[in-house]
Coordinates of C-alpha atoms and ligand atoms in Angstrom, one line a residue:
X69 CA 0.0 0.0 0.0
X70 CA 1.5 3.2 -1.0
X71 CA 2.1 5.4 -4.0
X72 CA 3.0 3.5 -7.1
X73 CA 4.2 5.3 -10.3
X74 CA 3.9 3.2 -13.4
X75 CA 5.3 4.2 -16.8
X76 CA 4.2 2.5 -19.9
X77 CA 6.3 2.7 -23.1
X78 CA 5.2 3.0 -26.6
X79 CA 4.8 -0.7 -27.3
X80 CA 2.7 -1.1 -24.2
X81 CA 0.1 1.4 -25.5
X82 CA 0.6 0.6 -29.3
X83 CA -3.1 -0.2 -30.0
X84 CA -6.5 0.0 -28.4
X85 CA -6.3 -3.6 -27.2
X86 CA -3.0 -3.0 -25.4
X87 CA -4.3 0.3 -24.0
X88 CA -7.2 -1.7 -22.4
X89 CA -4.7 -4.2 -21.1
X90 CA -2.7 -1.3 -19.5
X91 CA -6.0 0.1 -18.0
X92 CA -6.6 -3.4 -16.5
X93 CA -3.2 -3.4 -14.9
X94 CA -3.5 0.1 -13.5
X95 CA -6.9 -0.7 -12.1
X96 CA -5.6 -3.9 -10.4
X97 CA -2.8 -1.9 -8.8
X98 CA -5.4 0.5 -7.6
X99 CA -7.6 -2.3 -6.3
X100 CA -4.7 -3.6 -4.3
X101 CA -5.0 -0.4 -2.3
X102 CA -2.3 1.8 -3.9
X103 CA -2.5 5.3 -5.1
X104 CA -1.5 5.1 -8.8
X105 CA 0.1 7.7 -11.0
X106 CA 0.7 6.7 -14.6
X107 CA 3.1 8.1 -17.1
X108 CA 2.7 7.1 -20.8
X109 CA 4.7 7.4 -23.9
X110 CA 3.2 8.0 -27.3
X111 CA 1.7 5.0 -29.0
X112 CA 4.5 3.0 -30.6
X113 CA 5.9 4.5 -33.7
X114 CA 4.0 7.8 -33.3
X115 CA 7.0 9.9 -32.3
X116 CA 8.9 8.6 -35.4
X117 CA 5.9 9.3 -37.6
X118 CA 5.6 12.9 -36.4
X119 CA 9.3 13.5 -36.9
X120 CA 8.9 12.2 -40.4
X121 CA 6.0 14.5 -41.0
X122 CA 8.1 17.4 -39.8
X123 CA 11.0 16.7 -42.2
X124 CA 8.5 16.6 -45.1
X125 CA 7.4 20.2 -44.5
X126 CA 10.8 21.7 -43.6
X127 CA 14.5 20.7 -44.1
X128 CA 15.4 21.9 -40.6
X129 CA 12.2 22.0 -38.5
X130 CA 12.2 24.9 -36.0
X131 CA 13.0 23.3 -32.6
X132 CA 10.1 25.0 -30.8
X133 CA 7.6 23.9 -33.3
X134 CA 9.0 20.4 -33.4
X135 CA 8.5 20.1 -29.7
X136 CA 4.9 21.4 -30.0
X137 CA 4.3 18.7 -32.7
X138 CA 6.0 15.8 -30.9
X139 CA 4.2 16.3 -27.6
X140 CA 0.9 15.7 -29.4
X141 CA 1.9 11.9 -29.4
X142 CA 1.7 11.7 -25.6
X143 CA -1.5 13.8 -25.5
X144 CA -3.2 11.1 -27.5
X145 CA -2.2 8.2 -25.3
X146 CA -3.0 9.9 -22.0
X147 CA -6.5 10.7 -23.2
X148 CA -7.1 7.2 -24.5
X149 CA -5.8 5.5 -21.4
X150 CA -7.9 7.7 -19.1
X151 CA -11.0 6.8 -21.2
X152 CA -10.2 3.1 -20.9
X153 CA -9.7 3.4 -17.1
X154 CA -12.9 5.3 -16.6
X155 CA -14.7 2.7 -18.7
X156 CA -13.7 0.1 -16.1
X157 CA -15.5 2.2 -13.5
X158 CA -12.6 4.0 -11.9
X159 CA -11.9 7.7 -11.7
X160 CA -9.0 9.0 -13.8
X161 CA -7.7 12.3 -15.0
X162 CA -5.1 13.1 -17.7
X163 CA -2.5 15.8 -17.5
X164 CA 0.0 17.2 -20.0
X165 CA 3.5 17.8 -18.8
X166 CA 2.7 21.4 -18.3
X167 CA -0.5 20.7 -16.3
X168 CA 1.5 18.4 -14.1
X169 CA 3.9 21.2 -13.4
X170 CA 7.0 19.7 -15.1
X171 CA 9.2 22.8 -15.4
X172 CA 12.3 22.5 -17.7
X173 CA 15.1 24.6 -19.1
X174 CA 14.6 26.2 -22.5
X175 CA 16.7 23.7 -24.6
X176 CA 14.1 22.4 -27.1
X177 CA 14.5 18.7 -28.0
X178 CA 16.7 17.9 -25.0
X179 CA 15.3 19.9 -22.1
X180 CA 16.2 19.2 -18.6
X181 CA 13.7 19.0 -15.8
X182 CA 14.3 21.8 -13.2
X183 CA 11.3 21.2 -11.0
X184 CA 8.2 19.1 -10.7
X185 CA 5.4 21.1 -9.1
X186 CA 2.9 18.3 -9.2
X187 CA 0.1 20.1 -7.4
X188 CA -2.6 18.7 -9.6
X189 CA -1.2 15.1 -9.3
X190 CA -1.2 15.5 -5.5
X191 CA -4.7 16.9 -5.6
X192 CA -5.8 13.9 -7.7
X193 CA -4.2 11.5 -5.2
X194 CA -6.1 13.3 -2.4
X195 CA -9.4 12.8 -4.4
X196 CA -8.6 9.1 -4.9
X197 CA -8.2 9.6 -8.6
X198 CA -5.7 7.9 -10.9
X199 CA -3.7 10.5 -12.7
X200 CA -2.3 9.8 -16.2
X201 CA 0.5 12.1 -17.1
X202 CA 2.1 12.7 -20.6
X203 CA 5.7 11.6 -20.6
X204 CA 8.6 13.2 -22.5
X205 CA 7.3 16.8 -22.1
X206 CA 7.4 19.8 -19.9
X207 CA 7.0 23.5 -20.0
X208 CA 10.1 25.8 -20.0
X209 CA 10.8 28.7 -17.7
X210 CA 9.8 30.9 -20.6
X211 CA 6.4 29.1 -20.9
X212 CA 7.2 27.2 -24.1
X213 CA 6.4 23.5 -24.5
X214 CA 9.6 21.3 -24.4
X215 CA 10.6 17.7 -24.9
X216 CA 13.2 15.8 -22.9
X217 CA 14.9 13.8 -25.6
X218 CA 14.1 10.4 -27.0
X219 CA 13.1 8.0 -24.4
X220 CA 12.3 10.9 -22.1
X221 CA 9.2 9.4 -20.6
X222 CA 11.4 7.4 -18.3
X223 CA 12.7 10.6 -16.9
X224 CA 9.3 12.1 -16.5
X225 CA 8.2 9.0 -14.6
X226 CA 11.2 9.1 -12.2
X227 CA 10.9 12.8 -11.7
X228 CA 7.2 12.5 -10.8
X229 CA 7.9 9.5 -8.6
X230 CA 10.4 11.7 -6.7
X231 CA 7.9 14.6 -6.5
X232 CA 5.1 12.5 -5.0
X233 CA 7.4 10.4 -2.8
X234 CA 6.4 7.2 -4.6
X235 CA 7.5 3.8 -3.1
X236 CA 8.5 2.6 -6.5
X237 CA 8.7 3.7 -10.1
X238 CA 7.7 0.8 -12.3
X239 CA 8.9 1.1 -15.9
X240 CA 6.9 -1.2 -18.1
X241 CA 8.6 -1.9 -21.4
X242 CA 8.7 -4.5 -24.1
X243 CA 11.6 -6.4 -22.5
X244 CA 11.1 -8.0 -19.1
X245 CA 14.1 -6.4 -17.4
X246 CA 17.7 -5.4 -17.7
X247 CA 19.9 -8.1 -19.4
X248 CA 23.6 -8.9 -19.3
X249 CA 23.7 -8.0 -23.0
X250 CA 21.1 -7.1 -25.7
X251 CA 19.3 -10.5 -26.0
X252 CA 18.6 -9.8 -29.7
X253 CA 22.4 -9.9 -30.3
X254 CA 23.4 -12.2 -27.6
X255 CA 20.8 -15.0 -27.2
X256 CA 22.4 -16.3 -24.1
X257 CA 22.0 -13.0 -22.3
X258 CA 20.5 -13.3 -18.8
X259 CA 18.0 -11.1 -17.0
X260 CA 19.4 -9.5 -13.9
X261 CA 17.4 -9.4 -10.7
X262 CA 19.0 -6.2 -9.5
X263 CA 21.5 -3.7 -10.5
X264 CA 22.9 -0.5 -8.8
X265 CA 22.2 3.0 -10.0
X266 CA 25.9 3.4 -10.9
X267 CA 26.0 0.3 -13.0
X268 CA 22.7 1.1 -14.7
X269 CA 24.0 4.6 -15.4
X270 CA 27.1 3.2 -17.1
X271 CA 25.1 0.7 -19.1
X272 CA 22.5 3.3 -20.2
X273 CA 25.3 5.8 -21.1
X274 CA 27.0 3.0 -23.0
X275 CA 24.1 2.3 -25.3
X276 CA 21.8 -0.1 -23.3
X277 CA 18.4 1.2 -24.4
X278 CA 16.2 0.0 -21.6
X279 CA 16.3 3.3 -19.6
X280 CA 17.0 6.8 -20.6
X281 CA 20.3 7.9 -18.9
X282 CA 18.8 11.0 -17.3
X283 CA 16.1 8.9 -15.7
X284 CA 18.8 6.8 -13.9
X285 CA 20.7 9.9 -12.9
X286 CA 17.5 11.4 -11.5
X287 CA 16.6 8.2 -9.7
X288 CA 20.1 8.0 -8.1
X289 CA 20.0 11.7 -7.1
X290 CA 16.6 11.3 -5.5
X291 CA 16.8 7.7 -4.3
X292 CA 13.9 6.5 -6.3
X293 CA 13.8 2.7 -6.6
X294 CA 13.1 1.7 -10.2
X295 CA 11.5 -1.7 -11.2
X296 CA 11.9 -2.4 -14.9
X297 CA 9.4 -5.0 -16.0
X298 CA 7.3 -6.2 -18.9
X299 CA 3.7 -5.1 -19.4
X300 CA 2.9 -8.5 -21.0
X301 CA 3.6 -10.6 -17.9
X302 CA 3.4 -10.5 -14.1
X303 CA 7.0 -11.7 -13.5
X304 CA 9.3 -9.5 -11.5
X305 CA 11.8 -7.7 -13.6
X306 CA 15.0 -5.9 -12.6
X307 CA 15.3 -3.6 -9.6
X308 CA 17.6 -0.6 -10.0
X309 CA 18.6 0.6 -6.5
X310 CA 21.5 1.6 -4.3
X311 CA 24.4 -0.8 -4.5
X312 CA 24.3 -3.9 -2.2
X313 CA 27.1 -6.2 -1.2
X314 CA 25.7 -8.9 -3.4
X315 CA 25.9 -6.7 -6.5
X316 CA 29.6 -6.1 -6.0
X317 CA 30.3 -9.8 -5.6
X318 CA 29.0 -10.4 -9.1
X319 CA 31.9 -8.3 -10.3
X320 CA 30.5 -7.8 -13.8
X321 CA 26.8 -6.9 -14.5
X322 CA 26.7 -6.7 -18.2
X323 CA 28.1 -5.7 -21.5
X324 CA 26.4 -2.9 -23.5
X325 CA 27.0 -1.7 -27.0
X326 CA 26.4 1.4 -29.0
X327 CA 26.4 1.5 -32.8
X328 CA 25.0 5.0 -33.2
X329 CA 28.3 7.0 -32.8
X330 CA 30.9 8.1 -35.2
X331 CA 34.6 9.0 -34.7
X332 CA 36.3 12.3 -35.7
X333 CA 40.0 12.8 -35.8
X334 CA 41.5 16.3 -36.0
X335 CA 44.9 15.9 -37.5
X336 CA 48.1 17.7 -36.5
X337 CA 46.7 20.1 -34.0
X338 CA 49.3 22.5 -32.6
X339 CA 50.2 21.1 -29.1
X340 CA 49.8 24.2 -26.9
X341 CA 47.6 25.2 -23.9
X342 CA 44.0 26.1 -24.7
X343 CA 43.6 24.0 -27.9
X344 CA 41.5 21.2 -26.4
X345 CA 39.5 23.8 -24.5
X346 CA 38.8 25.7 -27.8
X347 CA 37.7 22.5 -29.6
X348 CA 35.4 21.1 -27.0
X349 CA 34.0 24.4 -26.0
X350 CA 33.0 25.0 -29.6
X351 CA 31.3 21.5 -29.8
X352 CA 29.6 22.0 -26.4
X353 CA 28.3 25.3 -27.7
X354 CA 26.4 23.4 -30.3
X355 CA 25.1 21.0 -27.6
X356 CA 27.1 18.1 -29.1
X357 CA 27.6 15.4 -26.6
X358 CA 31.1 14.2 -27.1
X359 CA 31.9 10.8 -25.6
X360 CA 35.4 9.3 -25.7
X361 CA 38.3 11.6 -26.3
X362 CA 41.9 10.5 -27.1
X363 CA 44.8 12.8 -27.6
X364 CA 47.9 11.2 -29.1
X365 CA 51.5 11.7 -28.0
X366 CA 52.8 14.9 -29.4
X367 CA 55.4 14.8 -32.2
X368 CA 57.1 17.9 -33.6
X369 CA 54.8 20.1 -31.6
X370 CA 51.6 18.6 -33.2
X371 CA 49.1 16.0 -32.0
X372 CA 46.0 14.2 -33.3
X373 CA 42.8 14.5 -31.3
X374 CA 40.1 11.9 -31.8
X375 CA 36.7 11.8 -30.2
X376 CA 33.3 10.0 -30.6
X377 CA 30.0 11.7 -31.0
X378 CA 26.4 10.8 -32.1
X379 CA 26.3 10.2 -35.8
X380 CA 23.3 12.5 -35.9
X381 CA 25.6 15.4 -34.9
X382 CA 28.2 14.8 -37.6
X383 CA 27.0 17.6 -39.9
X384 CA 27.0 20.2 -37.2
X385 CA 30.3 19.0 -35.8
X386 CA 31.9 18.9 -39.3
X387 CA 31.0 22.6 -39.7
X388 CA 32.4 23.5 -36.2
X389 CA 35.6 21.5 -36.7
X390 CA 36.2 22.8 -40.3
X391 CA 36.1 26.3 -39.0
X392 CA 38.4 25.5 -36.1
X393 CA 41.0 23.7 -38.3
X394 CA 41.6 26.9 -40.1
X395 CA 41.6 29.0 -36.9
X396 CA 44.0 26.5 -35.0
X397 CA 46.1 25.8 -38.1
X398 CA 45.4 22.0 -37.9
X399 CA 45.9 19.7 -40.9
X400 CA 42.2 18.8 -41.3
X401 CA 39.9 16.1 -40.0
X402 CA 38.7 12.5 -40.7
X403 CA 35.3 11.0 -40.0
X404 CA 34.7 7.3 -39.4
X405 CA 31.0 6.4 -39.2
X406 CA 31.3 2.6 -39.2
X407 CA 32.4 2.2 -35.6
X408 CA 30.8 0.7 -32.5
X409 CA 31.5 0.8 -28.8
X410 CA 31.4 -2.2 -26.5
X411 CA 31.4 -1.5 -22.8
X412 CA 31.8 -3.9 -19.9
X413 CA 30.2 -2.7 -16.7
X414 CA 30.4 -4.0 -13.1
X415 CA 30.7 -2.7 -9.6
X416 CA 33.2 -5.4 -8.7
X417 CA 35.8 -3.8 -11.0
X418 CA 36.6 -1.4 -8.2
X419 CA 38.1 -4.2 -6.1
X420 CA 39.1 -6.9 -8.7
X421 CA 42.1 -6.3 -10.9
X422 CA 42.6 -7.8 -14.3
X423 CA 39.1 -7.2 -15.7
X424 CA 40.3 -5.0 -18.6
X425 CA 43.1 -7.4 -19.5
X426 CA 40.6 -10.2 -19.7
X427 CA 38.3 -8.2 -21.9
X428 CA 41.2 -7.3 -24.3
X429 CA 42.2 -11.0 -24.4
X430 CA 38.7 -12.0 -25.3
X431 CA 38.6 -9.4 -28.1
X432 CA 42.1 -10.5 -29.3
X433 CA 41.0 -14.1 -29.5
X434 CA 38.0 -13.1 -31.5
X435 CA 40.4 -11.1 -33.8
X436 CA 38.7 -7.8 -33.0
X437 CA 40.9 -4.7 -33.4
X438 CA 40.5 -2.1 -30.7
X439 CA 40.7 1.5 -31.9
X440 CA 40.1 3.5 -28.7
X441 CA 39.8 2.5 -25.0
X442 CA 38.3 4.4 -22.1
X443 CA 37.5 3.4 -18.6
X444 CA 35.8 4.6 -15.4
X445 CA 36.0 2.9 -12.0
X446 CA 33.3 0.4 -13.0
X447 CA 33.5 0.4 -16.8
X448 CA 35.9 -0.5 -19.7
X449 CA 34.8 0.6 -23.2
X450 CA 36.5 -0.2 -26.5
X451 CA 35.8 1.4 -29.9
X452 CA 35.9 -1.2 -32.6
X453 CA 34.6 -1.6 -36.2
X454 CA 30.8 -2.0 -36.4
X455 CA 31.2 -5.1 -38.5
X456 CA 33.0 -6.8 -35.6
X457 CA 30.3 -6.0 -33.0
X458 CA 28.4 -9.2 -32.8
X459 CA 31.6 -11.2 -32.6
X460 CA 33.0 -8.9 -29.9
X461 CA 29.8 -9.1 -27.8
X462 CA 29.7 -12.9 -27.9
X463 CA 33.4 -13.2 -27.0
X464 CA 33.2 -10.8 -24.0
X465 CA 29.9 -12.2 -22.8
X466 CA 31.4 -15.7 -23.0
X467 CA 34.7 -14.8 -21.4
X468 CA 33.0 -13.4 -18.3
X469 CA 30.5 -16.2 -18.2
X470 CA 27.7 -13.7 -18.0
X471 CA 25.1 -16.4 -18.9
X472 CA 25.7 -18.2 -15.7
X473 CA 23.7 -16.8 -12.7
X474 CA 25.9 -15.2 -10.0
X475 CA 28.8 -15.4 -12.5
X476 CA 32.2 -14.6 -11.1
X477 CA 35.5 -13.8 -12.8
Ligands
LIG502 N1 7.7 9.1 -27.3 C1 9.0 9.6 -27.0 C2 10.0 8.8 -27.8 O1 9.7 7.9 -28.6 C3 9.4 9.5 -25.5 C4 9.3 8.1 -24.9 O2 8.8 7.2 -25.5 O3 9.9 8.0 -23.9 O4 11.2 9.0 -27.6
MG503 MG1 11.4 4.0 -24.0

C-alpha cells in the first residue's frame, strides 16, 4: 500500500487492445490499495511518424515547433488511457506535462527538468483519482512546450515518482528487465534481478536502451527505486537501486553496445595550452555530446585528437571543426561512421584487478581490433569496427561467463 508510479512505453500502448490491457493493470494496482500515478509514452511509432512529417514540410524544422508537434503523441495516449480506465469504473484524469507542473530549461529537444510542481497530481491522489501524465514533455521557464529527448518518458516517470514520494517507479517496457547484454544480439544473455544506479547509469550511457540515462541519474540523485518489467507478464523484472554487497560480488553486471556513434579525428593540431578547450567548448556550444576523447602523443609540436559523437551530430560537428581547423592551423579532420562501442560494466571492478586485461584478451582471441579505449572505475569501453560488433559481444559475454547466474570472474 503506497504510491506507485507506473510508466508504460510506446509498445505497451501501441493499439486499443493494449491500452485496455494497461488500463486493467492500472486498475488492479489501484484495487490492491495503492495510489497510482501513470506516465505514458506516445503510441508505438507515433513519435517517429511525427518526426517524419516534420521533415516533409521543412528541411530543418524549427525546434520550438518540433516540440509542439512531438508532444501531441503523448497527449493522444493519456486521453485514450484515461477513457479506458474510466470505462472500467474508476476515476482517472489526464495531465499534459505542463499541467503536471514539469518545469524545464529552454533547450528544445533535450530539455532538462528543473522542478516538478505536481500540485494537480497530489490533488488527484487526495481525491482518490488515478492520474495519467504525458511523458517526455514539460514547460520551460519561458512558458514554451519542451521535450526531454528520445526515451524521455522514463525521466518524466522518475521525476514524478520523486515529487510525489512514490514507493516505487515501475517502468513497463517490451523487455522484461535489464539483461547482461542485448538479447537480440546475444541470445544467451540473462535477466538481472537487481543492479545498482551506478552500473545502470554506465550501461545506459554505453548504449543499453532500456532506460534513458537521465532517468537513472535522476533516480540516483533522489533515491527513487526503479523496477523495470514487462507489461505483458506478471513476472518480477529488474530492480535498480542503491548498491548492495551482493551486486559487488557479481563483479560484472553486463556488456552494452552502441552502434550510433561516429569518430572524428582532427589531424596535426598544434600542441599548446588552450587548444583542447577551444575544440570542445565549440562543440559544447552546439550542444554536441562528445563521448570518448583520445589525444595522441605529441610529435614535432603537433598531435592528433580523436573523439566520438552521435552520428546525428556529424554535420554540425563537421562545420564546427572545419572552421576550427583553419583557426587553429590544424591539418584537417577525418570521419569514421562505421564504428561501434562495446562496454563492460560491473561494480566489482573497483576491487578486482585484471578485468580490462581479460576483456582485451577475449577481443584479441576473436580477432577484433581495438581503436580506442576508455575506462571509469566500473566500466571498460572499446571502440571497434561496427562489422565486428556481434563477434565482440559474444566473445566478451562468454569470457566473463555472463550467462551463468551469479557469475564470477
Ligand atoms: N515518445 C518519446 C520517444 O519515442 C518518448 C518516450 O517514449 O519515452 O522517444
Ligand atoms: Mg522508451
